[in-house]
Amino acid sequence: MNVITNNKWIGQRTIRPDGVDKVTGRAAFAADTTMPGMIWGKVKRSPHPHARIKSIDTSAAKRMPGVHCVVTADDIRNHAASREITIWAYNDFCPPSPGCAFPQDPPPPSSSGIGYAAVWQFAQSPRRKEFTAHCPASYHKDGNCYAPGDIAHAWFLDVNSAASPDPSGGVR
Amino acid sequence: MAKLHVSTTINGEPAEFLCEPGDTMLDALRGPLGLTGSKEGCASGDCGACSITLDDRLVCSCLMLAAEAEGRHVGTIEGMAHGDKLHPLQQKFLEMAALQCGICTSGMLVASDALLRKNPRPSEEEVRYWLAGNLCRCTGYDKIVRAVLETATEMREAAQ
């Protein structure tokens, strides 16, 4: 039997590399850091364990002193639209079927010819039947269904697909 | 409303700061005083990550108004080590891996220190009871409790 006698780590008690900073309170976590002109953000989470958001009224929050902005999904959608972001969606779960618009291998974002292109992956679990039943159509800018491989038409999607009935909001 | 001017003592050094009347001591520590070792976990006194001492009494700084520090002695995690020389609790936490992410660690150490000052010979049950107000989501508490017990033993031996 070969016995390793000169190893440095196996069987040894080691001290965490960040340990001293942490036990002295010096370790800088994200919330411990400041930058010039930095403002603070806070995530408002649902007070309900299970609910659907029908609308969000941000007016009272915006009126509070010192509030710079209140951001909701609408702002993301509008901002994305204004920057001509193209969403390249592909499905990893939706079983390929006749007429399914989504390729199994997504085209590279660079082939969109648009600088802001980003790949967004939509989760389309087959378990979400109510959604996947319409998945080709609901992700289409023109509402049409295209055969797999029809790159010319299929993969330009606008951000409004985030308003899909997908429980995740359509966006991950 | 005008800000309040507070004169206090922090980790043995005189300190002054300005605060709003509604600011918590944790706000003051992490803001104007720049002492970010005390963490805000829950801001409601449940988690103990903001534990400090006020005139040697263990308190949650998130439940204390900053203005209440006037004329008092505040102790934070930053005052626990002496220069490069770690407090025995800090050293033992390191050696026994009684920390992982580190968010609860400051509060655990401040609270453990307060315990050992009050009771240098705590039982395991007493340690667990004392630290019941300090939540850790990483270590499972066992290593923390063992580190405190072992430190207590070593500190007693060193004192003899």
Coordinates of C-alpha atoms in Angstrom, one line a residue:
Chain A
M1 CA 0.0 0.0 0.0
N2 CA 1.2 3.4 -0.9
V3 CA 0.9 5.9 1.9
I4 CA 1.2 9.5 1.0
T5 CA 3.0 11.2 3.9
N6 CA 3.8 14.5 2.4
N7 CA 0.4 15.7 1.4
K8 CA -0.5 19.2 2.4
W9 CA -4.3 19.1 2.6
I10 CA -5.8 15.6 2.9
G11 CA -6.7 14.8 6.4
Q12 CA -5.5 18.2 7.6
R13 CA -7.6 20.8 9.3
T14 CA -7.5 23.9 7.3
I15 CA -8.4 27.5 8.0
R16 CA -10.8 29.2 5.5
P17 CA -8.9 31.7 3.4
D18 CA -11.6 34.3 4.1
G19 CA -11.9 33.2 7.7
V20 CA -9.9 36.0 9.4
D21 CA -11.8 38.7 7.6
K22 CA -15.1 37.1 8.6
V23 CA -14.3 36.7 12.3
T24 CA -13.1 40.2 12.6
G25 CA -16.0 41.8 10.7
R26 CA -13.7 43.2 8.0
A27 CA -15.0 41.0 5.2
A28 CA -16.8 43.2 2.7
F29 CA -20.1 41.7 1.6
A30 CA -22.0 43.3 -1.2
A31 CA -24.2 45.2 1.2
D32 CA -21.1 46.5 3.1
T33 CA -19.6 48.3 0.1
T34 CA -20.3 51.8 -1.1
M35 CA -19.7 53.6 -4.4
P36 CA -19.8 57.3 -5.2
G37 CA -23.4 58.3 -6.0
M38 CA -24.7 54.9 -5.1
I39 CA -28.4 54.5 -4.4
W40 CA -30.0 51.6 -2.7
G41 CA -32.5 49.2 -4.2
K42 CA -35.0 47.0 -2.4
V43 CA -36.9 44.1 -3.8
K44 CA -40.6 44.2 -2.9
R45 CA -41.8 40.6 -2.6
S46 CA -45.3 39.3 -2.6
P47 CA -46.9 39.2 0.8
H48 CA -48.9 36.2 -0.4
P49 CA -47.6 32.7 -0.7
H50 CA -49.5 31.9 -3.8
A51 CA -51.2 34.5 -5.9
R52 CA -51.3 36.1 -9.4
I53 CA -50.3 39.7 -9.9
K54 CA -53.1 41.5 -11.6
S55 CA -51.7 44.9 -11.4
I56 CA -49.1 46.9 -9.5
D57 CA -49.7 50.4 -8.3
T58 CA -46.4 52.1 -7.8
S59 CA -47.7 55.7 -7.4
A60 CA -47.4 55.8 -3.6
A61 CA -43.9 54.4 -3.6
K62 CA -42.8 56.9 -6.3
R63 CA -44.1 59.7 -4.1
M64 CA -41.9 58.8 -1.2
P65 CA -39.1 61.2 -0.5
G66 CA -35.8 60.1 -1.8
V67 CA -37.2 57.5 -4.2
H68 CA -35.4 57.6 -7.6
C69 CA -37.5 55.0 -9.3
V70 CA -39.7 52.0 -8.9
V71 CA -39.0 49.3 -11.4
T72 CA -41.5 46.6 -12.4
A73 CA -41.6 44.1 -15.2
D74 CA -43.2 46.8 -17.4
D75 CA -40.2 48.9 -17.2
I76 CA -37.9 46.1 -18.2
R77 CA -40.2 45.3 -21.1
N78 CA -40.3 48.9 -22.3
H79 CA -36.6 49.4 -21.8
A80 CA -35.8 46.3 -23.7
A81 CA -38.2 47.3 -26.5
S82 CA -36.6 50.7 -26.8
R83 CA -33.2 49.3 -27.1
E84 CA -34.2 46.9 -29.9
I85 CA -33.2 43.9 -28.0
T86 CA -34.0 40.8 -29.9
I87 CA -34.9 37.8 -27.9
W88 CA -33.6 34.6 -29.2
A89 CA -35.7 31.9 -27.6
Y90 CA -35.2 28.3 -27.8
N91 CA -36.9 25.5 -26.0
D92 CA -35.1 22.8 -24.1
F93 CA -38.2 21.1 -22.9
C94 CA -41.0 21.5 -25.4
P95 CA -41.0 18.3 -27.3
P96 CA -40.3 18.9 -31.0
S97 CA -43.5 18.4 -32.8
P98 CA -44.8 19.2 -36.3
G99 CA -45.2 22.9 -36.5
C100 CA -43.1 23.6 -33.4
A101 CA -41.3 26.8 -34.1
F102 CA -38.4 26.2 -31.9
P103 CA -35.1 24.7 -32.9
Q104 CA -33.3 22.3 -30.6
D105 CA -30.1 24.2 -31.2
P106 CA -30.5 27.9 -31.1
P107 CA -28.9 30.1 -33.7
P108 CA -26.0 32.2 -32.4
P109 CA -27.0 35.6 -31.3
S110 CA -24.5 37.2 -33.7
S111 CA -26.5 35.9 -36.6
S112 CA -29.3 38.3 -35.7
G113 CA -27.3 41.2 -37.1
I114 CA -28.4 43.3 -34.1
G115 CA -25.9 44.5 -31.6
Y116 CA -28.1 44.1 -28.6
A117 CA -29.1 40.6 -29.3
A118 CA -29.3 38.4 -26.2
V119 CA -30.2 34.8 -25.7
W120 CA -33.1 34.3 -23.4
Q121 CA -34.1 30.9 -22.6
F122 CA -37.8 30.3 -22.1
A123 CA -38.6 27.5 -19.8
Q124 CA -41.4 25.5 -21.3
S125 CA -41.9 22.6 -19.2
P126 CA -44.1 19.9 -20.8
R127 CA -45.8 19.8 -17.4
R128 CA -47.2 23.2 -18.0
K129 CA -49.7 21.9 -20.5
E130 CA -51.8 25.0 -20.5
F131 CA -48.9 26.9 -21.8
T132 CA -46.9 24.5 -23.9
A133 CA -50.0 23.7 -25.9
H134 CA -49.7 27.1 -27.5
C135 CA -46.0 27.5 -27.2
P136 CA -45.1 28.0 -30.9
A137 CA -47.8 30.6 -31.5
S138 CA -47.4 32.4 -28.3
Y139 CA -43.8 33.1 -28.8
H140 CA -44.2 34.3 -32.4
K141 CA -43.9 37.9 -33.3
D142 CA -46.3 37.5 -36.2
G143 CA -48.4 34.9 -34.5
N144 CA -47.5 32.2 -37.1
C145 CA -46.2 28.8 -36.7
Y146 CA -43.1 27.7 -38.6
A147 CA -41.5 24.4 -39.3
P148 CA -38.4 23.5 -37.4
G149 CA -35.3 24.8 -39.2
D150 CA -37.1 27.7 -40.8
I151 CA -34.5 30.1 -39.4
A152 CA -35.6 32.9 -41.7
H153 CA -38.9 33.4 -39.9
A154 CA -38.8 31.7 -36.6
W155 CA -36.5 33.2 -34.2
F156 CA -37.2 36.9 -34.0
L157 CA -39.4 37.3 -31.0
D158 CA -40.4 40.5 -29.3
V159 CA -40.3 41.1 -25.6
N160 CA -44.1 41.1 -25.4
S161 CA -43.9 37.4 -25.2
A162 CA -43.1 38.1 -21.5
A163 CA -46.8 38.7 -21.2
S164 CA -47.5 35.1 -22.1
P165 CA -49.6 32.9 -19.8
D166 CA -46.4 31.0 -18.7
P167 CA -46.4 31.0 -14.8
S168 CA -42.8 32.3 -14.9
G169 CA -43.9 35.3 -16.9
G170 CA -42.3 33.8 -19.9
V171 CA -38.9 35.0 -19.1
R172 CA -36.0 33.5 -17.1
Chain B
M1 CA -36.0 67.8 10.9
A2 CA -32.5 68.5 12.1
K3 CA -30.2 65.6 12.6
L4 CA -29.3 64.5 16.1
H5 CA -25.7 64.8 17.3
V6 CA -24.7 61.8 19.3
S7 CA -21.5 61.4 21.4
T8 CA -20.7 57.9 22.5
T9 CA -17.9 55.5 23.0
I10 CA -17.4 52.7 20.5
N11 CA -15.0 49.9 21.2
G12 CA -13.3 52.1 23.8
E13 CA -12.8 55.1 21.6
P14 CA -14.8 58.3 21.8
A15 CA -17.0 58.7 18.7
E16 CA -19.5 61.2 17.4
F17 CA -22.1 60.9 14.7
L18 CA -25.1 62.5 13.2
C19 CA -28.3 60.6 12.7
E20 CA -32.0 60.9 12.1
P21 CA -34.2 60.4 15.2
G22 CA -35.6 57.2 13.6
D23 CA -32.3 55.7 12.7
T24 CA -31.4 52.5 14.4
M25 CA -28.0 51.9 16.0
L26 CA -27.3 49.5 13.2
D27 CA -28.0 52.2 10.6
A28 CA -25.5 54.5 12.4
L29 CA -22.9 51.8 12.7
R30 CA -23.1 50.7 9.1
G31 CA -23.6 54.2 7.7
P32 CA -21.8 57.2 9.2
L33 CA -19.6 55.1 11.4
G34 CA -18.5 52.8 8.6
L35 CA -18.5 49.7 10.9
T36 CA -20.1 47.1 8.6
G37 CA -19.1 44.1 10.6
S38 CA -22.6 44.1 12.2
K39 CA -25.0 42.7 9.7
E40 CA -28.6 43.3 9.0
G41 CA -30.3 40.0 8.6
C42 CA -33.9 40.5 9.6
A43 CA -34.1 44.1 11.0
S44 CA -36.7 42.7 13.5
G45 CA -34.6 41.2 16.3
D46 CA -35.0 37.6 15.3
C47 CA -31.6 36.8 13.8
G48 CA -29.0 38.3 16.0
A49 CA -26.6 39.2 13.1
C50 CA -26.5 42.8 14.3
S51 CA -25.6 41.9 17.9
I52 CA -23.6 44.5 19.8
T53 CA -23.0 45.3 23.5
L54 CA -24.4 48.4 25.1
D55 CA -22.6 49.0 28.4
D56 CA -21.7 45.3 28.3
R57 CA -25.3 44.2 27.8
L58 CA -26.0 42.2 24.7
V59 CA -28.5 43.9 22.4
C60 CA -29.7 43.8 18.8
S61 CA -28.6 47.0 17.3
C62 CA -31.5 46.9 14.8
L63 CA -33.9 47.3 17.8
M64 CA -32.0 50.2 19.4
L65 CA -32.3 53.8 18.3
A66 CA -29.0 55.4 17.4
A67 CA -29.7 58.3 19.7
E68 CA -29.8 55.9 22.7
A69 CA -26.0 55.5 22.3
E70 CA -25.5 58.9 23.8
G71 CA -23.1 58.7 26.7
R72 CA -23.0 54.9 26.5
H73 CA -20.3 52.3 25.7
V74 CA -20.9 50.4 22.5
G75 CA -19.0 47.2 21.7
T76 CA -19.0 45.8 18.2
I77 CA -17.2 42.9 16.4
E78 CA -14.6 45.4 15.2
G79 CA -13.4 45.8 18.8
M80 CA -13.0 42.2 19.5
A81 CA -9.5 41.6 18.2
H82 CA -6.5 43.5 19.5
G83 CA -4.7 44.6 16.4
D84 CA -3.6 41.4 14.7
K85 CA -4.2 39.4 17.8
L86 CA -7.5 37.6 17.6
H87 CA -9.8 37.1 20.5
P88 CA -9.7 33.4 21.6
L89 CA -13.3 33.0 20.4
Q90 CA -12.3 34.3 17.0
Q91 CA -9.4 32.0 16.8
K92 CA -11.4 29.0 17.9
F93 CA -14.2 29.8 15.4
L94 CA -11.5 29.7 12.7
E95 CA -9.9 26.5 13.9
M96 CA -13.1 24.6 14.4
A97 CA -14.7 25.9 11.1
A98 CA -17.6 27.5 13.1
L99 CA -18.3 29.8 10.2
Q100 CA -19.1 29.5 6.6
C101 CA -20.8 32.4 4.8
G102 CA -20.0 34.7 7.7
I103 CA -23.2 36.7 7.9
C104 CA -24.1 35.4 11.4
T105 CA -20.5 35.2 12.5
S106 CA -20.1 38.7 13.9
G107 CA -23.3 38.4 15.9
M108 CA -22.3 34.9 17.1
L109 CA -19.0 36.1 18.3
V110 CA -20.3 39.2 20.1
A111 CA -23.0 37.2 21.7
S112 CA -20.6 34.4 22.7
D113 CA -18.2 36.9 24.2
A114 CA -21.0 38.4 26.2
L115 CA -21.9 35.0 27.5
L116 CA -18.4 34.1 28.6
R117 CA -18.0 37.4 30.4
K118 CA -21.2 36.7 32.3
N119 CA -20.6 33.0 32.7
P120 CA -17.1 31.7 32.1
R121 CA -18.2 28.1 32.7
P122 CA -21.4 27.6 30.6
S123 CA -22.9 24.2 30.0
E124 CA -23.7 23.1 26.5
E125 CA -27.4 23.8 27.2
E126 CA -26.5 27.3 28.5
V127 CA -24.5 28.0 25.3
R128 CA -27.4 26.8 23.1
Y129 CA -29.9 28.8 25.1
W130 CA -27.8 31.9 25.0
L131 CA -27.2 31.7 21.3
A132 CA -30.9 30.8 20.5
G133 CA -31.3 34.4 19.3
N134 CA -28.5 34.1 16.7
L135 CA -29.5 32.3 13.6
C136 CA -27.1 30.5 11.3
R137 CA -28.2 28.9 8.1
C138 CA -24.8 27.3 7.3
T139 CA -23.1 25.4 10.1
G140 CA -25.9 23.7 11.9
Y141 CA -24.8 25.3 15.2
D142 CA -22.9 22.3 16.4
K143 CA -19.5 23.6 15.5
I144 CA -20.4 27.0 16.9
V145 CA -21.5 25.6 20.2
R146 CA -18.4 23.4 20.4
A147 CA -16.1 26.3 19.6
V148 CA -17.7 28.4 22.4
L149 CA -17.4 25.5 24.9
E150 CA -13.8 24.8 24.0
T151 CA -12.9 28.5 24.1
A152 CA -14.4 28.7 27.6
T153 CA -12.3 25.8 28.8
E154 CA -9.1 27.3 27.3
M155 CA -9.8 30.7 28.7
R156 CA -10.3 29.3 32.2
E157 CA -7.1 27.3 31.9
A158 CA -5.2 30.3 30.7
A159 CA -6.6 32.4 33.6
Q160 CA -5.3 30.0 36.2

